[in-house]
PDB file of C-alpha atoms in Angstrom:
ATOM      1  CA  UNK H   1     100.624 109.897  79.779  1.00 51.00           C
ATOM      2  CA  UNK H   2     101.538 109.285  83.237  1.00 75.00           C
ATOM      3  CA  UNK H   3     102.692 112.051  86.027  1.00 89.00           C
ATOM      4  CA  UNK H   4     106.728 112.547  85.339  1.00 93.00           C
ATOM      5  CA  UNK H   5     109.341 113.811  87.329  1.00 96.00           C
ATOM      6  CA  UNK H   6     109.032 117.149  88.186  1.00 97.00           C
ATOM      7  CA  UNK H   7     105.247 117.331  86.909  1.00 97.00           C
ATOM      8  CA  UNK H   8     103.379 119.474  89.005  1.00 98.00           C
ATOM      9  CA  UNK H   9     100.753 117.086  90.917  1.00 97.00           C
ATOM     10  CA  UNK H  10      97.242 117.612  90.442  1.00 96.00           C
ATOM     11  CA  UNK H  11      95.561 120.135  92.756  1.00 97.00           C
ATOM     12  CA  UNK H  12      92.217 118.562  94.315  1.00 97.00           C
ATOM     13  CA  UNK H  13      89.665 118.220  97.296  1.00 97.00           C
ATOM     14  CA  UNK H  14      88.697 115.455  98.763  1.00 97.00           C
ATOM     15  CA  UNK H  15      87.131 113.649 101.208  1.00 97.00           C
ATOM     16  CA  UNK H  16      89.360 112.100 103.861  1.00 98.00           C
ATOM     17  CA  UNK H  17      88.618 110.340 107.421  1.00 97.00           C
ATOM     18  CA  UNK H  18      90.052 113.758 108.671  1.00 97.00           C
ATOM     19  CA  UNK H  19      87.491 115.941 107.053  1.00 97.00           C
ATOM     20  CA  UNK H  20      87.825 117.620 103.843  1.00 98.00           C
ATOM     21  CA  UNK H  21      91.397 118.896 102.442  1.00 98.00           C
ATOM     22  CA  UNK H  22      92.584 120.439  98.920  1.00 98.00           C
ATOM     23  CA  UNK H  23      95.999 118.903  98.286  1.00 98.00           C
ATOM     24  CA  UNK H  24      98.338 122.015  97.792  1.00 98.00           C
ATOM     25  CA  UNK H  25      96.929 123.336 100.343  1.00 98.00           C
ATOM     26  CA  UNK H  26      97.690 120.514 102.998  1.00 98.00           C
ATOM     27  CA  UNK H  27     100.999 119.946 101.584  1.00 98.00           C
ATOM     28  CA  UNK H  28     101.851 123.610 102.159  1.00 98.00           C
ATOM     29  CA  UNK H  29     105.687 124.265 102.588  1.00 98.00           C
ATOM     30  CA  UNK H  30     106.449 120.301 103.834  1.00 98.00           C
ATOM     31  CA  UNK H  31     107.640 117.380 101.530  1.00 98.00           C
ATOM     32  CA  UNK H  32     104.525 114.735 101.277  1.00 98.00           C
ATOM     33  CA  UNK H  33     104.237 111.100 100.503  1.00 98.00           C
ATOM     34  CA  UNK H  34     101.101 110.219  98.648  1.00 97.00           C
ATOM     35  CA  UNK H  35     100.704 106.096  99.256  1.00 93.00           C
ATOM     36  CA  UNK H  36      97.714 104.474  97.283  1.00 89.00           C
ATOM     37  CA  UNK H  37      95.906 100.889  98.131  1.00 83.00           C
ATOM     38  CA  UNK H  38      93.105  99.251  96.102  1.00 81.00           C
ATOM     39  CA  UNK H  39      90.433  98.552  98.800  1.00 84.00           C
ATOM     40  CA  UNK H  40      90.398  98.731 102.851  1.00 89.00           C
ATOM     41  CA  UNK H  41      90.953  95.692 104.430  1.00 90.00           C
ATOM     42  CA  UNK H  42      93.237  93.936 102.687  1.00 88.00           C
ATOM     43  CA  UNK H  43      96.542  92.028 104.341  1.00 91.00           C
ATOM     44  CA  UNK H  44      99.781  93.642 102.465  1.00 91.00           C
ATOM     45  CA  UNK H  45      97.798  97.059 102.834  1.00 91.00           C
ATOM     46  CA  UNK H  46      97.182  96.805 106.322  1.00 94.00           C
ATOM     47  CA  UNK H  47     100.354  96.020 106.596  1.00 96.00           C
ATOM     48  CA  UNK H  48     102.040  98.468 104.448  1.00 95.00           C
ATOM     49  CA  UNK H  49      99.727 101.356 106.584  1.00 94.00           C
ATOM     50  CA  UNK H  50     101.443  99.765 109.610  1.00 97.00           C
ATOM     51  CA  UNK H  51     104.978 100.518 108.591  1.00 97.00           C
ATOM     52  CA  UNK H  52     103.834 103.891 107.526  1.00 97.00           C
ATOM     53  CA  UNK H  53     102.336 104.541 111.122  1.00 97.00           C
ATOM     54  CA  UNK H  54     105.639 103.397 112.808  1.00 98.00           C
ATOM     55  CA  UNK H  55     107.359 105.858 110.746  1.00 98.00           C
ATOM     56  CA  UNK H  56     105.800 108.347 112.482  1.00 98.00           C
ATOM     57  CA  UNK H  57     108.719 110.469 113.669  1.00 98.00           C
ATOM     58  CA  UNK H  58     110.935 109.649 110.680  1.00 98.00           C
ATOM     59  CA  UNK H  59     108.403 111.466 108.815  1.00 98.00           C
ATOM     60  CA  UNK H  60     107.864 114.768 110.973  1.00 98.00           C
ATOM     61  CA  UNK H  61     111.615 114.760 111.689  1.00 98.00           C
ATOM     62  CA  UNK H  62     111.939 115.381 108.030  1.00 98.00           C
ATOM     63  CA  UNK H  63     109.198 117.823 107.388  1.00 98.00           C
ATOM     64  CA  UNK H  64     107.285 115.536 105.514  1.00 98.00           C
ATOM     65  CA  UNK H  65     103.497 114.729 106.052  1.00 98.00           C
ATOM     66  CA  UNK H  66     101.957 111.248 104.118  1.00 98.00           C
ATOM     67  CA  UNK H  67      98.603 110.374 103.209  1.00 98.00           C
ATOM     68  CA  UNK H  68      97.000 107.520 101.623  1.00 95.00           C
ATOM     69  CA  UNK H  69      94.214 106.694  99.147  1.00 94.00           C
ATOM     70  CA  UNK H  70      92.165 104.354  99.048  1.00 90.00           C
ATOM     71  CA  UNK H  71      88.649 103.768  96.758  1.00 87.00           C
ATOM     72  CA  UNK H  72      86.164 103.121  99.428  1.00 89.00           C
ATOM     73  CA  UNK H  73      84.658 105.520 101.818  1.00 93.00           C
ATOM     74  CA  UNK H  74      85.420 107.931 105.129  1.00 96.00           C
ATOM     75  CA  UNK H  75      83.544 105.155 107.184  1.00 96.00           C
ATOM     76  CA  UNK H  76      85.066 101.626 105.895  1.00 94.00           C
ATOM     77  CA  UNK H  77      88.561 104.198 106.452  1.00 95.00           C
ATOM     78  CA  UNK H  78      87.587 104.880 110.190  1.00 96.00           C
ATOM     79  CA  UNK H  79      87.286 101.182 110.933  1.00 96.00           C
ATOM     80  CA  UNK H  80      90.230 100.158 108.794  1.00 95.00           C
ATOM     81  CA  UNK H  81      92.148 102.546 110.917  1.00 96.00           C
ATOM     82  CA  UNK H  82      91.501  99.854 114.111  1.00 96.00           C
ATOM     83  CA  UNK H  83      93.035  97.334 112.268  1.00 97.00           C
ATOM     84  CA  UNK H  84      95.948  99.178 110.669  1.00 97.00           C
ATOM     85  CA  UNK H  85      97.026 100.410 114.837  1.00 97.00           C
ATOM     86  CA  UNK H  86      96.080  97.418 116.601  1.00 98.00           C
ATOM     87  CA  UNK H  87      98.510  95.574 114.103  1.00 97.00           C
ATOM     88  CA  UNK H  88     101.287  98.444 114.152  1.00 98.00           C
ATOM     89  CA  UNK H  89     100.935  98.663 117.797  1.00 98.00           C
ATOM     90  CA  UNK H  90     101.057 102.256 117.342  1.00 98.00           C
ATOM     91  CA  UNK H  91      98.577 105.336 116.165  1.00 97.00           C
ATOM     92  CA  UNK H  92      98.182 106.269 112.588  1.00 97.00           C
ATOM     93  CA  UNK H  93      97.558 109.847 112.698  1.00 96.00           C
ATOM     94  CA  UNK H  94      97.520 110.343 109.098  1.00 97.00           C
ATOM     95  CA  UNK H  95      94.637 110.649 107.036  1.00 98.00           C
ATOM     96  CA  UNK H  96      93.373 108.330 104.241  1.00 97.00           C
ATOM     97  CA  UNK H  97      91.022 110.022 100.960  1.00 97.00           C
ATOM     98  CA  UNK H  98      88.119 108.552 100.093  1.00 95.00           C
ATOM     99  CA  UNK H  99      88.318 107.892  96.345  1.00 92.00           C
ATOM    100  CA  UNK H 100      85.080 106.218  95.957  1.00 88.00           C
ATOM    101  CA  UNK H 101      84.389 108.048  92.653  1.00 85.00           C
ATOM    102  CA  UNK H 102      88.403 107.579  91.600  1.00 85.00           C
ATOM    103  CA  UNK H 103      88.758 111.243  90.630  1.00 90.00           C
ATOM    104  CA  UNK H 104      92.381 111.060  92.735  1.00 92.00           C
ATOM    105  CA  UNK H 105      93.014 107.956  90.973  1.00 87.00           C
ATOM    106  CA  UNK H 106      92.886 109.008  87.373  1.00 85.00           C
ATOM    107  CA  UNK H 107      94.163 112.322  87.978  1.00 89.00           C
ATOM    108  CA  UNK H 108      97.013 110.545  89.347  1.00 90.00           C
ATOM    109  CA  UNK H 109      96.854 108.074  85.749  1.00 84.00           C
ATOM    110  CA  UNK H 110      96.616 105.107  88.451  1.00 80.00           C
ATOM    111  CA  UNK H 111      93.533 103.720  86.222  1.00 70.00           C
ATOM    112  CA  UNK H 112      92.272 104.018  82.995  1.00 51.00           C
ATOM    113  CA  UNK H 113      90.342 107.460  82.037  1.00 56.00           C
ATOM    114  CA  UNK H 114      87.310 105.265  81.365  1.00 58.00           C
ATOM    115  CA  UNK H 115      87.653 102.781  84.403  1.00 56.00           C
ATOM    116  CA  UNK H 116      84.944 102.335  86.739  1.00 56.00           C
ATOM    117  CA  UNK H 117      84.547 100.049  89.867  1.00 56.00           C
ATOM    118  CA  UNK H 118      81.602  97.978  89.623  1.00 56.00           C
ATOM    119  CA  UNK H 119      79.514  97.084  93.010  1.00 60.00           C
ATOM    120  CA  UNK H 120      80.611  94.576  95.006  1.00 58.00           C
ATOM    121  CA  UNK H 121      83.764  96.019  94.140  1.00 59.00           C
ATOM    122  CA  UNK H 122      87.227  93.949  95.188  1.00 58.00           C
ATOM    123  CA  UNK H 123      90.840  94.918  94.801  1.00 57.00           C
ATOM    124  CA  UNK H 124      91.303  93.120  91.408  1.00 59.00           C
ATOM    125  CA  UNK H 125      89.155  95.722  90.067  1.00 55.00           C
ATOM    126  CA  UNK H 126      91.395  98.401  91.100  1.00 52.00           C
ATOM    127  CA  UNK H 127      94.767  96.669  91.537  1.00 54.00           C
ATOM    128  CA  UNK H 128      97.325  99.087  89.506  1.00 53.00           C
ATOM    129  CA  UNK H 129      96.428 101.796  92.092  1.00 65.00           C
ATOM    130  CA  UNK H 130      99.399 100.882  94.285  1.00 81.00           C
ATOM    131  CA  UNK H 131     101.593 103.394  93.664  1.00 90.00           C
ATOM    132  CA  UNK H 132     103.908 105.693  96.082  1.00 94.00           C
ATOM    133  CA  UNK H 133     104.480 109.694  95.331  1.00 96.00           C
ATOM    134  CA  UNK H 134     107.017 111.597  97.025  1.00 98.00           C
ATOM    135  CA  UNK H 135     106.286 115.520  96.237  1.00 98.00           C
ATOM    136  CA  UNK H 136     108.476 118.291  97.283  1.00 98.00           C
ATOM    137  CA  UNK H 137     107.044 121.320  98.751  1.00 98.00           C
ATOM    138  CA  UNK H 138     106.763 122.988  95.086  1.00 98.00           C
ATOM    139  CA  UNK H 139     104.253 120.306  94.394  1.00 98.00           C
ATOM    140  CA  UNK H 140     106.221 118.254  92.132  1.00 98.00           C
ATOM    141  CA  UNK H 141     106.943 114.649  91.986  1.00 98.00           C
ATOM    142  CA  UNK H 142     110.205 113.397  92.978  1.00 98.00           C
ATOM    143  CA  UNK H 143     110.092 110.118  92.452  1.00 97.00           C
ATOM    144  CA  UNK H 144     107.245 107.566  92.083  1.00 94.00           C
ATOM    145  CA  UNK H 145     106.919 103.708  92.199  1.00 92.00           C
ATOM    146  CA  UNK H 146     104.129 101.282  91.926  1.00 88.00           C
ATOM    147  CA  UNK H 147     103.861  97.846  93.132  1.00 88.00           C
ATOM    148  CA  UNK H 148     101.804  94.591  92.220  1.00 84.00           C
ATOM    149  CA  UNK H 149      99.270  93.639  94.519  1.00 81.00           C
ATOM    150  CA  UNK H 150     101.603  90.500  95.946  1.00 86.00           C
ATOM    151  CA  UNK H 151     104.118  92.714  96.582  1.00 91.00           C
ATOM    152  CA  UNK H 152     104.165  94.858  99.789  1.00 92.00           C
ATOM    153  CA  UNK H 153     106.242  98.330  99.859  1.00 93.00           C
ATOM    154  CA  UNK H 154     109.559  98.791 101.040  1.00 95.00           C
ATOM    155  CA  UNK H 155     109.181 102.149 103.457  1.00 95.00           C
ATOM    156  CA  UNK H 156     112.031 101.712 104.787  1.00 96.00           C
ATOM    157  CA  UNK H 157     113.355 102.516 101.106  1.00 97.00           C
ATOM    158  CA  UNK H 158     110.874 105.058 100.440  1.00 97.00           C
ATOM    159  CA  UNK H 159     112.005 106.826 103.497  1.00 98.00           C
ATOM    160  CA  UNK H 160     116.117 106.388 102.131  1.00 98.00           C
ATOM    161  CA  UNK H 161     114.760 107.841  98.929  1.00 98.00           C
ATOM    162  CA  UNK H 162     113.371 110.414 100.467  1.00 98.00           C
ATOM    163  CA  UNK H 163     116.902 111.432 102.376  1.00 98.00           C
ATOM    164  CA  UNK H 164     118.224 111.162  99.139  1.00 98.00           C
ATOM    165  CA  UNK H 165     116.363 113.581  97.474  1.00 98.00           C
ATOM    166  CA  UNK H 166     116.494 115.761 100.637  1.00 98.00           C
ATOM    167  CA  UNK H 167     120.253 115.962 100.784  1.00 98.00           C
ATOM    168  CA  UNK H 168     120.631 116.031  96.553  1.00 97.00           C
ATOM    169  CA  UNK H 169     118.410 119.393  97.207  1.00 96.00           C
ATOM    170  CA  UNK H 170     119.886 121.268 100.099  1.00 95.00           C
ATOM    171  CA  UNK H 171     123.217 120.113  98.832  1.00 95.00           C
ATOM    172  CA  UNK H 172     123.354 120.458  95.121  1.00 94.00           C
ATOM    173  CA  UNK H 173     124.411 116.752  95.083  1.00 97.00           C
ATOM    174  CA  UNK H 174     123.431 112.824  93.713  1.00 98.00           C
ATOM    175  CA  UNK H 175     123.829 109.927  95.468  1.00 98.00           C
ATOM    176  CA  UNK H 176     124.824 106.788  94.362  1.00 98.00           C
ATOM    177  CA  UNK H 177     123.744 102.900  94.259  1.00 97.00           C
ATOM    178  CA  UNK H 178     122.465 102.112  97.715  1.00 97.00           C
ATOM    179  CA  UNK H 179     123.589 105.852  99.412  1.00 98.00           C
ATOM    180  CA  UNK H 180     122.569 105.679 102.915  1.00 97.00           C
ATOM    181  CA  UNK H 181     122.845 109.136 104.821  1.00 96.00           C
ATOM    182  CA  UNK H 182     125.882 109.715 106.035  1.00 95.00           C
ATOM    183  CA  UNK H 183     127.990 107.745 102.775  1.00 97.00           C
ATOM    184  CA  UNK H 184     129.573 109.913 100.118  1.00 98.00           C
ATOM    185  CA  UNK H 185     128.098 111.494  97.328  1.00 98.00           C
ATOM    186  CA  UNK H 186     128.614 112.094  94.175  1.00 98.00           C
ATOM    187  CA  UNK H 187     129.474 115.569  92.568  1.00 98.00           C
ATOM    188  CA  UNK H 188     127.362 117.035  89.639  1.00 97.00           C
ATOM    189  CA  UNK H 189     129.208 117.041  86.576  1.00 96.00           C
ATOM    190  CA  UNK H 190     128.759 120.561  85.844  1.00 96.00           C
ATOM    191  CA  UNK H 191     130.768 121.571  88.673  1.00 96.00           C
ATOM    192  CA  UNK H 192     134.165 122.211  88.092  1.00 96.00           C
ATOM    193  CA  UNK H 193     137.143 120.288  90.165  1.00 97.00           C
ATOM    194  CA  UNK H 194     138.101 124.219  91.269  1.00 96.00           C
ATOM    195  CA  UNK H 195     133.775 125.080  92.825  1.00 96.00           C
ATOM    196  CA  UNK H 196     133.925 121.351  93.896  1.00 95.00           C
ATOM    197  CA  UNK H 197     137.347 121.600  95.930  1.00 95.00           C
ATOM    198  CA  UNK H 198     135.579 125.035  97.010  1.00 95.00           C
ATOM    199  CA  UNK H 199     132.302 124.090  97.936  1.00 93.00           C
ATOM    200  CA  UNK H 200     132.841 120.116  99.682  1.00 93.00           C
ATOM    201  CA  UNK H 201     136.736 120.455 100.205  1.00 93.00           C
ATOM    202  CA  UNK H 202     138.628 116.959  99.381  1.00 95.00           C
ATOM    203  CA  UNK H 203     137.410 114.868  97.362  1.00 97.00           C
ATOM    204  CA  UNK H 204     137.759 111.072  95.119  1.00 98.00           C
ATOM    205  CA  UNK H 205     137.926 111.136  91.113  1.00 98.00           C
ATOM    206  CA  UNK H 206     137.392 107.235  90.004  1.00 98.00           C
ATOM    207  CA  UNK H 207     136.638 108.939  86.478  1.00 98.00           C
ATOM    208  CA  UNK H 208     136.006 112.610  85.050  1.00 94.00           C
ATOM    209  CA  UNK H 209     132.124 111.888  85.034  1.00 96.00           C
ATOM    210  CA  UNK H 210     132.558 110.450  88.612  1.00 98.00           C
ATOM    211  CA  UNK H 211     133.618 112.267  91.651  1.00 98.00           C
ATOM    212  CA  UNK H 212     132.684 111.576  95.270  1.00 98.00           C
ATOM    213  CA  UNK H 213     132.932 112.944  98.423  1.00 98.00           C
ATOM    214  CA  UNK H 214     131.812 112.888 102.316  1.00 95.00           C
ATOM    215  CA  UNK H 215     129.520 115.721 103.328  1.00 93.00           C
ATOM    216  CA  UNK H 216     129.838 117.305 106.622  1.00 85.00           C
ATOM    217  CA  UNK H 217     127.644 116.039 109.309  1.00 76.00           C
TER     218      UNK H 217
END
């Protein structure tokens, strides 16, 4: 069975071009985005690191640090990371594990228990590990997705899913289809119309299940 919402992630050390790190311990009090790829140099991964390095400052500016995973080693990383900046145009401070033995992989139920990678290795050997993990700082996942290797991520969704759970925390709210920060949101129905008019002031009933409302900005 596969990691759930609200599963605590697996605790584990690894290897990364950074040096060593155990997980809990990097992710410490932040949010974190976990981001797996199936082999270094590849194009929609090099591409997909890109966006991720450009987010730079979206990331910090929401207390969240991201790392990726990838099966081959702390060298082939250190060169990949050339390619991944020369193509963003920008540094890629953060760091990548080396999951040559795939102990992150399975933990994470990316591949099979009983998977191996044979030599000569290519990303067709490891292609379902493309998925994305957003963790909270109690080291439970939030919300995961996984792509097909044709595919390339959406960050610019993973980072509006991220705001979303953000603001659904701090505010004791949901949002709805295609919430951007800043639209309204919708009230929990265990809240009463009396807490709700208390706690977020006016707000819109289309149904009884479905209130919304603007939150102060």
């Amino acid at each position: 069975m596969g990691l759930r919402i609200n599963d605590t992630v697996p605790d584990f050390t690894a290897e990364t071009d950074q040096g060593t790190i155990n997980f809990h311990d990097w992710i410490g009090n932040s949010w974190a985005i976990l981001f797996s790829h199936p082999k270094d140099f590849t194009p929609v991964c090099t591409t997909e690191f890109g966006a991720v390095a450009q987010l730079a400052d979206e990331w910090a500016s929401r207390n969240t640090k991201v790392i990726g995973v990838s099966v081959d080693g702390v060298e082939e990383h250190k060169g990949w990371k050339g390619d991944i900046e020369s193509y963003a145009g920008t540094g890629a401070g953060f760091p990548i594990i080396a999951d040559e033995g795939l102990e992150v992989s399975k933990a994470f139920d990316m591949l099979p228990a009983e998977a191996y990678l044979p030599d000569g290795r290519t990303p067709a050997d490891s292609a379902t590990v493309r998925t994305v993990f957003i963790i909270g700082p109690d080291k439970q996942v939030k919300l995961s997705m996984t792509y097909p290797m044709n595919v390339g991520r959406n960050f610019a969704e993973v980072l509006r899913a991220l705001d979303g759970l953000q603001t659904a925390a701090r505010e004791n709210v949901a949002t709805p289809a295609n919430w951007t920060p800043g639209g309204d949101v919708v009230i929990p129905t265990t809240v009463s119309d009396e807490d709700a008019r208390a706690k977020y002031g006016d707000f819109t009933t289309h149904f009884p299940y479905l209130r919304t409302t603007r939150l102060p900005q």
